[in-house]
């Protein structure tokens, strides 16, 4: 038997996978645990396995690995959560600041989206909205894998977890209450309204994935970008273009799922009386698309660039560079709106 498990980068998802491991041990006995990141690594690990049964886990599977498992018709379980909740958990569990946690959440959602929205996967809510009890979780997993499972076997799974250091608490409650001793998420405080407001602004357009909807529109607001002139601090209003040729704006190192995208850049220009040309580069380790904007004299405007993004693991940056020295004028980046033109998924994944 082969079971593939994927999950968001939170402590709750890790706990969930430990429950799956305990279940797998109880139901099939010995198995090989694989965590390969590429198909080449997977083939090598597969060749070295010693058991008939295999359990695979990854928080960030490569597209080729996903395609391999899809073609093999391997059952897939995915631990999911709302993108805003993922960011909040990362702040507590990994010490990330607000923008860093939003970046990491956007990347996680972008990488897992292809699996998350597929119609034949088993989704387990690893967030605050999760309601499955441990019994229900184990029974649902057994049914998904078409394995008979008795109440006695569930109790033995619980005993395995207890021996691993879990504080099981109320077995009739949500499996999320089965916290591991010392879990950094167990004392998590409620976020302030200001923190929630910013994260919703950063990640609101990623949230359709939580309802198993592929992302079709993604919005990066002004605050996710940085001003190079002001020490790489967050954008907040108009920037003075006066001065030498230079990079003016960079960021935000957010994620996008694979696909063909149209980026519409919305901006405001004031007092550009002498004329100015802005170079725009869409970068994901390499330049995906380059454009040049002859900035108008004044007013609110927009322009669009179409590009292909094939590696969801790589965060995207949009760089705004003044083509030459500028005598006067001010510029404000309002937001960038991405419209997905093509999923670029294979037929099985498209469902």
Coordinates of C-alpha atoms in Angstrom, one line a residue:
X1 CA 0.0 0.0 0.0
X2 CA 1.1 3.5 -0.8
X3 CA -0.3 6.6 1.0
X4 CA 0.8 10.1 0.1
X5 CA 0.3 12.8 2.7
X6 CA 0.7 16.6 2.3
X7 CA 0.2 19.4 4.7
X8 CA 0.5 23.1 5.5
X9 CA 3.6 24.1 7.5
X10 CA 1.9 24.2 11.0
X11 CA 2.3 22.2 14.2
X12 CA -1.3 20.9 13.8
X13 CA -0.5 19.4 10.4
X14 CA 2.6 17.7 11.8
X15 CA 0.5 16.3 14.7
X16 CA -2.0 15.1 12.1
X17 CA 0.7 13.3 10.2
X18 CA 1.9 11.6 13.4
X19 CA -1.6 10.3 13.9
X20 CA -1.5 8.9 10.4
X21 CA 1.9 7.3 11.1
X22 CA 0.4 5.6 14.3
X23 CA -2.6 4.5 12.2
X24 CA -0.4 3.1 9.5
X25 CA 1.7 1.2 12.0
X26 CA -1.4 -0.3 13.6
X27 CA -3.0 -1.2 10.3
X28 CA -0.2 -2.5 8.1
X29 CA 2.8 -3.0 10.4
X30 CA 6.2 -2.1 9.0
X31 CA 6.5 0.6 6.3
X32 CA 9.0 2.9 4.7
X33 CA 8.7 6.6 5.2
X34 CA 9.7 8.7 2.2
X35 CA 10.1 12.5 2.1
X36 CA 11.8 12.9 -1.3
X37 CA 11.5 16.4 -2.9
X38 CA 12.1 15.4 -6.5
X39 CA 11.2 12.5 -8.7
X40 CA 14.9 11.5 -8.9
X41 CA 15.1 11.4 -5.1
X42 CA 11.8 9.5 -5.0
X43 CA 13.0 6.9 -7.4
X44 CA 16.2 6.4 -5.5
X45 CA 14.4 6.1 -2.1
X46 CA 11.8 3.8 -3.7
X47 CA 14.5 1.5 -4.9
X48 CA 16.0 1.3 -1.4
X49 CA 12.7 0.5 0.4
X50 CA 12.6 -2.6 2.5
X51 CA 8.8 -2.9 3.2
X52 CA 5.8 -3.5 1.0
X53 CA 4.0 -0.5 2.4
X54 CA 5.1 3.1 1.9
X55 CA 4.1 6.4 3.5
X56 CA 5.1 9.6 1.8
X57 CA 5.0 13.1 3.4
X58 CA 5.8 16.6 2.2
X59 CA 4.9 20.2 3.0
X60 CA 6.2 21.3 -0.4
X61 CA 6.0 18.6 -3.0
X62 CA 7.5 19.4 -6.4
X63 CA 5.1 19.5 -9.4
X64 CA 6.9 16.5 -10.9
X65 CA 6.4 14.5 -7.7
X66 CA 2.7 15.4 -7.6
X67 CA 2.3 14.3 -11.3
X68 CA 4.1 11.1 -10.6
X69 CA 1.7 10.2 -7.7
X70 CA -1.3 11.3 -9.7
X71 CA -0.3 9.0 -12.6
X72 CA 0.3 6.2 -10.1
X73 CA -3.3 6.8 -8.8
X74 CA -1.9 6.9 -5.3
X75 CA -4.4 8.0 -2.5
X76 CA -3.7 11.5 -1.3
X77 CA -4.5 13.0 2.1
X78 CA -4.0 16.7 2.6
X79 CA -4.0 18.7 5.9
X80 CA -5.4 22.1 5.0
X81 CA -6.0 25.4 6.8
X82 CA -7.2 28.9 6.0
X83 CA -4.2 31.0 4.6
X84 CA -4.7 33.6 7.3
X85 CA -4.7 31.0 10.0
X86 CA -1.5 29.5 8.5
X87 CA 0.2 32.8 8.8
X88 CA -0.9 33.3 12.4
X89 CA 0.4 29.8 13.3
X90 CA 3.7 30.5 11.7
X91 CA 4.2 33.7 13.8
X92 CA 3.7 31.7 17.0
X93 CA 5.4 28.4 16.0
X94 CA 8.3 29.7 13.9
X95 CA 8.8 33.2 15.2
X96 CA 8.1 34.8 11.8
X97 CA 7.0 38.5 11.6
X98 CA 3.7 39.4 10.0
X99 CA 5.0 39.9 6.4
X100 CA 7.3 36.9 6.6
X101 CA 4.4 34.7 7.8
X102 CA 2.2 36.0 5.0
X103 CA 4.9 35.2 2.4
X104 CA 5.3 31.7 3.8
X105 CA 1.6 31.1 3.8
X106 CA 1.1 32.3 0.2
X107 CA 3.9 30.0 -0.9
X108 CA 2.4 27.0 1.0
X109 CA -1.0 27.6 -0.6
X110 CA 0.5 28.1 -4.0
X111 CA 2.5 24.8 -3.8
X112 CA -0.3 22.7 -2.4
X113 CA -3.1 24.2 -4.5
X114 CA -2.9 21.5 -7.3
X115 CA -3.5 18.8 -4.7
X116 CA -5.8 20.8 -2.5
X117 CA -8.4 21.4 -5.2
X118 CA -8.3 17.9 -6.8
X119 CA -11.7 16.1 -6.5
X120 CA -10.4 12.7 -5.3
X121 CA -8.2 13.7 -2.3
X122 CA -9.0 13.4 1.4
X123 CA -9.0 16.8 3.1
X124 CA -8.4 17.1 6.8
X125 CA -9.0 20.5 8.4
X126 CA -5.9 21.3 10.5
X127 CA -7.3 24.7 11.6
X128 CA -9.5 26.0 14.3
X129 CA -12.6 24.9 12.2
X130 CA -11.6 21.2 12.5
X131 CA -14.3 19.2 14.2
X132 CA -13.3 15.5 13.5
X133 CA -12.8 13.5 16.7
X134 CA -9.8 11.1 16.7
X135 CA -12.2 8.2 16.3
X136 CA -13.9 9.9 13.3
X137 CA -10.5 10.8 11.8
X138 CA -9.2 7.3 12.0
X139 CA -12.4 5.8 10.7
X140 CA -12.5 8.2 7.8
X141 CA -8.9 7.4 6.9
X142 CA -9.7 3.7 7.1
X143 CA -12.7 4.2 4.8
X144 CA -10.7 6.3 2.4
X145 CA -8.1 3.5 2.1
X146 CA -10.8 0.8 2.2
X147 CA -9.3 -0.8 5.3
X148 CA -11.5 -2.4 7.9
X149 CA -10.9 -0.8 11.3
X150 CA -12.4 -1.7 14.7
X151 CA -12.8 0.4 17.8
X152 CA -10.0 -1.7 19.4
X153 CA -7.6 -0.7 16.7
X154 CA -8.5 3.0 17.2
X155 CA -7.7 2.5 20.9
X156 CA -4.4 1.0 20.1
X157 CA -3.6 4.0 17.8
X158 CA -4.4 6.2 20.8
X159 CA -2.0 4.2 23.0
X160 CA 0.7 4.5 20.4
X161 CA 0.2 8.3 20.4
X162 CA 0.3 8.4 24.2
X163 CA 3.6 6.6 24.2
X164 CA 5.0 9.2 21.8
X165 CA 4.3 12.0 24.3
X166 CA 0.8 13.1 23.2
X167 CA -1.6 14.5 25.9
X168 CA -4.7 12.9 24.5
X169 CA -7.3 14.8 26.6
X170 CA -10.9 14.1 25.6
X171 CA -10.9 11.5 22.9
X172 CA -14.4 12.5 21.9
X173 CA -13.2 16.1 21.1
X174 CA -11.5 17.3 17.9
X175 CA -8.3 15.4 17.0
X176 CA -6.7 18.9 17.1
X177 CA -7.0 18.7 21.0
X178 CA -4.5 15.8 20.9
X179 CA -1.6 18.1 21.5
X180 CA 2.0 17.0 21.8
X181 CA 3.7 18.1 25.1
X182 CA 5.5 21.3 24.5
X183 CA 3.6 22.1 21.3
X184 CA 4.3 25.8 20.6
X185 CA 0.8 26.3 19.2
X186 CA -1.0 25.1 22.4
X187 CA -0.8 28.5 24.1
X188 CA -1.6 30.6 21.1
X189 CA -3.3 33.9 21.9
X190 CA -6.0 35.4 19.8
X191 CA -4.7 37.9 17.3
X192 CA -5.6 41.6 17.6
X193 CA -8.1 43.1 15.1
X194 CA -5.2 45.1 13.6
X195 CA -3.2 41.9 13.0
X196 CA -6.1 40.1 11.5
X197 CA -7.0 43.1 9.3
X198 CA -3.5 43.2 7.8
X199 CA -3.3 39.5 7.2
X200 CA -6.7 39.5 5.5
X201 CA -5.5 42.3 3.3
X202 CA -2.3 40.4 2.4
X203 CA -3.9 36.9 2.0
X204 CA -7.6 37.5 1.4
X205 CA -7.3 36.6 -2.3
X206 CA -5.7 33.3 -1.5
X207 CA -8.6 32.1 0.7
X208 CA -10.8 30.5 -2.0
X209 CA -8.4 27.5 -1.8
X210 CA -9.9 26.8 1.6
X211 CA -13.1 26.1 -0.2
X212 CA -11.3 23.9 -2.8
X213 CA -11.5 26.5 -5.4
X214 CA -8.5 27.1 -7.7
X215 CA -7.1 30.6 -7.4
X216 CA -8.2 32.7 -10.4
X217 CA -7.5 36.2 -9.0
X218 CA -4.6 37.1 -6.6
X219 CA -4.1 40.6 -5.3
X220 CA -0.9 42.0 -3.8
X221 CA -1.6 45.3 -2.1
X222 CA 0.8 48.2 -1.8
X223 CA 2.0 47.4 1.7
X224 CA 3.5 44.0 0.6
X225 CA 6.1 45.8 -1.5
X226 CA 9.1 47.8 -0.3
X227 CA 10.7 51.1 -1.1
X228 CA 14.4 50.7 -1.9
X229 CA 15.1 54.4 -1.3
X230 CA 13.8 54.1 2.2
X231 CA 15.8 51.1 3.4
X232 CA 13.6 48.4 2.0
X233 CA 10.7 49.5 4.2
X234 CA 7.0 48.9 3.3
X235 CA 5.4 51.2 0.8
X236 CA 3.1 53.8 2.2
X237 CA 2.0 56.4 -0.3
X238 CA 3.8 58.5 -2.9
X239 CA 7.5 58.0 -3.7
X240 CA 9.7 60.8 -5.0
X241 CA 11.2 59.8 -8.4
X242 CA 13.7 62.7 -8.5
X243 CA 17.3 61.5 -8.8
X244 CA 19.5 59.0 -10.5
X245 CA 18.6 55.9 -12.4
X246 CA 17.8 53.3 -9.8
X247 CA 15.4 50.5 -8.6
X248 CA 12.5 52.2 -6.9
X249 CA 10.3 49.3 -5.7
X250 CA 10.8 45.7 -5.0
X251 CA 8.9 42.7 -3.6
X252 CA 6.9 41.0 -2.2
X253 CA 8.3 37.5 -2.4
X254 CA 4.8 36.0 -2.4
X255 CA 3.8 32.8 -4.0
X256 CA 1.6 32.1 -7.0
X257 CA 0.4 28.7 -8.2
X258 CA 1.6 27.3 -11.5
X259 CA -0.1 28.8 -14.6
X260 CA -0.2 31.6 -17.1
X261 CA -1.0 34.8 -15.4
X262 CA -1.8 38.4 -16.4
X263 CA -0.4 40.9 -13.9
X264 CA -2.2 44.3 -14.0
X265 CA -0.2 47.0 -12.2
X266 CA -2.3 49.9 -10.8
X267 CA -0.4 53.1 -10.1
X268 CA -0.7 56.8 -9.6
X269 CA 1.7 59.4 -11.1
X270 CA 1.9 63.1 -10.1
X271 CA 4.0 66.0 -11.6
X272 CA 5.8 63.9 -14.2
X273 CA 6.3 67.0 -16.3
X274 CA 9.6 66.0 -18.0
X275 CA 8.6 62.4 -18.8
X276 CA 9.8 59.2 -17.2
X277 CA 10.1 55.5 -18.3
X278 CA 9.8 52.7 -15.7
X279 CA 11.2 49.3 -16.3
X280 CA 9.2 46.4 -14.8
X281 CA 10.6 42.9 -14.3
X282 CA 8.6 39.9 -13.1
X283 CA 11.2 37.7 -11.4
X284 CA 11.2 34.1 -10.0
X285 CA 14.9 33.4 -9.7
X286 CA 15.0 34.3 -13.4
X287 CA 13.2 37.1 -15.3
X288 CA 9.8 35.8 -16.4
X289 CA 8.7 38.9 -18.2
X290 CA 10.1 42.4 -18.8
X291 CA 8.2 45.5 -19.7
X292 CA 8.6 49.3 -20.0
X293 CA 6.0 51.9 -19.0
X294 CA 6.2 55.5 -20.4
X295 CA 4.6 57.1 -17.4
X296 CA 1.9 59.6 -18.0
X297 CA 2.1 63.1 -16.6
X298 CA -0.4 62.7 -13.9
X299 CA -3.4 60.6 -12.8
X300 CA -4.4 57.0 -12.0
X301 CA -3.4 54.4 -14.6
X302 CA -2.7 50.7 -15.1
X303 CA -0.7 48.4 -17.4
X304 CA -0.5 44.6 -17.9
X305 CA 2.1 41.9 -18.4
X306 CA 1.4 38.2 -19.2
X307 CA 3.9 35.6 -18.0
X308 CA 4.2 31.9 -17.3
X309 CA 5.0 30.6 -13.8
X310 CA 6.0 27.0 -13.7
X311 CA 7.6 26.6 -10.3
X312 CA 5.2 27.4 -7.4
X313 CA 8.1 26.8 -4.9
X314 CA 9.8 30.0 -6.1
X315 CA 8.4 33.3 -4.7
X316 CA 7.8 36.1 -7.2
X317 CA 9.2 39.6 -7.2
X318 CA 8.2 42.6 -9.3
X319 CA 10.9 45.1 -9.6
X320 CA 10.3 48.7 -10.7
X321 CA 13.4 50.5 -12.0
X322 CA 13.7 54.1 -13.3
X323 CA 15.0 53.9 -16.8
X324 CA 17.1 57.0 -16.4
X325 CA 17.6 59.9 -14.0
X326 CA 14.4 61.9 -13.2
X327 CA 14.1 65.6 -12.6
X328 CA 10.7 65.6 -10.9
X329 CA 7.6 63.6 -10.3
X330 CA 6.1 61.2 -7.8
X331 CA 4.9 57.6 -8.2
X332 CA 2.7 55.4 -6.1
X333 CA 2.1 51.7 -6.6
X334 CA -1.5 51.0 -5.6
X335 CA -1.6 47.2 -6.1
X336 CA -0.9 44.4 -8.5
X337 CA -3.9 42.2 -9.6
X338 CA -3.1 38.8 -11.1
X339 CA -5.7 37.1 -13.3
X340 CA -5.1 33.4 -14.1
X341 CA -5.4 32.8 -17.8
X342 CA -4.5 29.1 -17.7
X343 CA -4.2 26.5 -15.0
X344 CA -1.5 24.6 -17.0
X345 CA -2.4 21.4 -15.2
X346 CA -2.5 17.9 -16.7
X347 CA -5.9 16.5 -17.4
X348 CA -6.0 14.3 -14.3
X349 CA -5.1 17.2 -12.1
X350 CA -7.6 19.5 -13.6
X351 CA -10.3 17.0 -12.6

